[in-house]
Short mmCIF file of C-alpha atoms in Angstrom, two decimals:
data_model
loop_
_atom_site.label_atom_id
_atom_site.label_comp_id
_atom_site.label_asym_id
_atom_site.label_seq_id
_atom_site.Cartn_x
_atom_site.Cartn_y
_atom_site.Cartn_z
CA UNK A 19 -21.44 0.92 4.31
CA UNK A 20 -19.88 2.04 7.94
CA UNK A 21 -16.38 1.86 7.72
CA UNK A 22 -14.65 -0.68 10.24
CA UNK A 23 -12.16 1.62 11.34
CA UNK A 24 -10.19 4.88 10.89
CA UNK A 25 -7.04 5.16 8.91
CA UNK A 26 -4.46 6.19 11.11
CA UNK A 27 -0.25 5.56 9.38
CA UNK A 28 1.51 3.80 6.77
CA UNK A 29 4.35 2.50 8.62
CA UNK A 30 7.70 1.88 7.12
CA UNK A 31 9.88 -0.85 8.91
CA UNK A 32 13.44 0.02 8.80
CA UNK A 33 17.05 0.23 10.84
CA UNK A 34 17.12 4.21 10.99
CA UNK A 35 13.95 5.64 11.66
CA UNK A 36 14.98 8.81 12.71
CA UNK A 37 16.62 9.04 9.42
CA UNK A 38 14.13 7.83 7.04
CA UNK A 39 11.79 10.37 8.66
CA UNK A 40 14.11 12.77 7.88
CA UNK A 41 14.08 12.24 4.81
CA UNK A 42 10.46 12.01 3.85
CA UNK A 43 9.83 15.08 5.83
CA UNK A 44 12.41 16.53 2.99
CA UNK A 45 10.62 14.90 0.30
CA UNK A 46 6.77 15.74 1.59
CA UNK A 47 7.07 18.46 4.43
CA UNK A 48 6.62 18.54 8.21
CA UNK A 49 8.74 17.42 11.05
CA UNK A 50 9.15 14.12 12.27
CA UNK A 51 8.48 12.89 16.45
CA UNK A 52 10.41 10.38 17.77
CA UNK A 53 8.79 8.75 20.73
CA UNK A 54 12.19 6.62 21.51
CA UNK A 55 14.44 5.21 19.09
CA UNK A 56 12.40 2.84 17.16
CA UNK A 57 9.18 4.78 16.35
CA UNK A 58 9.56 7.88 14.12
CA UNK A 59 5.85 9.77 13.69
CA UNK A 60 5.78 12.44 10.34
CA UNK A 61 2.23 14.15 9.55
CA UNK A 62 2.91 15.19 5.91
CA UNK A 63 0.79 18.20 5.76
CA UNK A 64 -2.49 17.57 4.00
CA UNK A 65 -1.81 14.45 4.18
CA UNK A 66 -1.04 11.02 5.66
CA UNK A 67 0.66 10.20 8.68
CA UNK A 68 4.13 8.34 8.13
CA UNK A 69 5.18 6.37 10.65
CA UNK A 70 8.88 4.57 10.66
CA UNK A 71 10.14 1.49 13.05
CA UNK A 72 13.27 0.09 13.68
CA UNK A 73 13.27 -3.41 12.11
CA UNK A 74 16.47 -5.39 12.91
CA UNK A 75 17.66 -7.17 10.17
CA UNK A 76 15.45 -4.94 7.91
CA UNK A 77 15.95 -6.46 4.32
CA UNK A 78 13.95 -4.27 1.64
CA UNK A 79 12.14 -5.05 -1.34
CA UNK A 80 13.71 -5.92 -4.46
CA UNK A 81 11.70 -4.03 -7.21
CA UNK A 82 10.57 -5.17 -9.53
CA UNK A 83 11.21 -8.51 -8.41
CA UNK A 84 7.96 -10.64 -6.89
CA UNK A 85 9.23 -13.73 -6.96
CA UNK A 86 11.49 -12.87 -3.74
CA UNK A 87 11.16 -10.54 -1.08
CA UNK A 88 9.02 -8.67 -3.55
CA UNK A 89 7.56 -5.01 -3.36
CA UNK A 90 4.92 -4.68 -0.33
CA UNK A 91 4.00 -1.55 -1.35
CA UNK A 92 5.06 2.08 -2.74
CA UNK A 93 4.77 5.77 -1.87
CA UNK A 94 3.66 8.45 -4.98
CA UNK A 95 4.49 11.79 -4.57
CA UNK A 96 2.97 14.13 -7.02
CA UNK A 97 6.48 16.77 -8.49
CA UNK A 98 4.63 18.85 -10.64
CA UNK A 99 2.64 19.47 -13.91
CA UNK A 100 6.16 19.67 -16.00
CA UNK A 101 8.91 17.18 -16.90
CA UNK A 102 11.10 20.54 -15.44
CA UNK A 103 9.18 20.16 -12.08
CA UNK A 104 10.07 16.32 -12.11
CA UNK A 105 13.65 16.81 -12.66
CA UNK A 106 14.11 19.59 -10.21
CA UNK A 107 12.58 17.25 -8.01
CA UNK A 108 14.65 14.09 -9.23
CA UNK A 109 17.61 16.16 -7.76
CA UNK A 110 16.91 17.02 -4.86
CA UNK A 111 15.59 13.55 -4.15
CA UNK A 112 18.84 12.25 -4.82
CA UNK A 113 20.20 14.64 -2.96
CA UNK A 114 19.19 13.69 -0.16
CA UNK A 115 19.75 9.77 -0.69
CA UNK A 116 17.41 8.46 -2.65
CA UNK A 117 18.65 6.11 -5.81
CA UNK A 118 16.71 5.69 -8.90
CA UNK A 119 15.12 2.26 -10.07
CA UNK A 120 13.58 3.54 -13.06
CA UNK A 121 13.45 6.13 -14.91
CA UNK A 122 12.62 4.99 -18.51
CA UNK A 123 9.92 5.52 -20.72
CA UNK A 124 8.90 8.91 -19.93
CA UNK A 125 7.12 8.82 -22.99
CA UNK A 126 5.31 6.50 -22.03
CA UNK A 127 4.44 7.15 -18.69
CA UNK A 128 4.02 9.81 -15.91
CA UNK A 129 6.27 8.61 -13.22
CA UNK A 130 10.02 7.36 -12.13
CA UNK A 131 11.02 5.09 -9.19
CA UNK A 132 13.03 5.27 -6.80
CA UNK A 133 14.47 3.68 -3.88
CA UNK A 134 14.94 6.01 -0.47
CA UNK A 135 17.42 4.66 1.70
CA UNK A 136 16.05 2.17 3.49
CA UNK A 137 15.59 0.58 0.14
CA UNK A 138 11.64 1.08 -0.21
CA UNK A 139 10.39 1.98 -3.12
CA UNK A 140 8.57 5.77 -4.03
CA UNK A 141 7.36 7.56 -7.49
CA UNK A 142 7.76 10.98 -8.68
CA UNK A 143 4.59 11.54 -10.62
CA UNK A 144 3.95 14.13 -13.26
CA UNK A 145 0.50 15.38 -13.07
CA UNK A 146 -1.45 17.32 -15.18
CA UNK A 147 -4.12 18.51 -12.71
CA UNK A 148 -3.62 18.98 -9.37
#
């Protein structure tokens, strides 16, 4: 079937843009555009295109809530093929503002959650194969 359209962002609403491009562009690579103020443009390389607008009054989602402002969506980010890779990455995130949501059950199951800091959820994900 012929598509509709072409993909072209995931955009983030938010009251920094600038700064929450900054800091996916530390998480995922490549350097953010600002066109003015409230529109923030970051082509991860190999990847999607991030885009981030100002949102006044910008309220984010409470996860893992649904019954109230609930999740919209979330970004995964693959860390690495170790638990090692997943923690080095776990610092840095936090590092550079993130806050974690979850990080239980790694038994159980490949990922952790956290919040960047506009509040919107992402996952470091262990993989196996690339």
């Amino acid at each position: 079937m012929a598509s509709v359209a072409r993909f072209r962002s995931v955009v983030l609403d938010c009251p920094d843009p600038r700064a929450l491009a900054a800091f996916y562009a530390a998480v995922a690579g490549g350097s953010p555009q600002a066109e003015d103020d409230d529109w923030v443009v970051l082509q991860v390389p190999g990847g999607p295109r991030l885009a981030f607008q100002r949102a006044a009054g910008h309220t984010p989602p409470e996860w893992p809530r649904a019954d109230r402002n609930g999740q919209q969506f979330h970004l995964d980010f693959d860390a690495g093929r170790t638990w090692a890779e997943v923690d080095a990455a776990h610092e840095r995130v936090l590092a550079l503002g993130a806050r974690p949501l979850d990080l239980e059950d790694r038994d159980k199951k490949d990922f952790q959650v956290y919040a960047d800091p506009a509040g919107h959820p992402f996952c470091l994900c262990r993989i196996e194969q690339p």
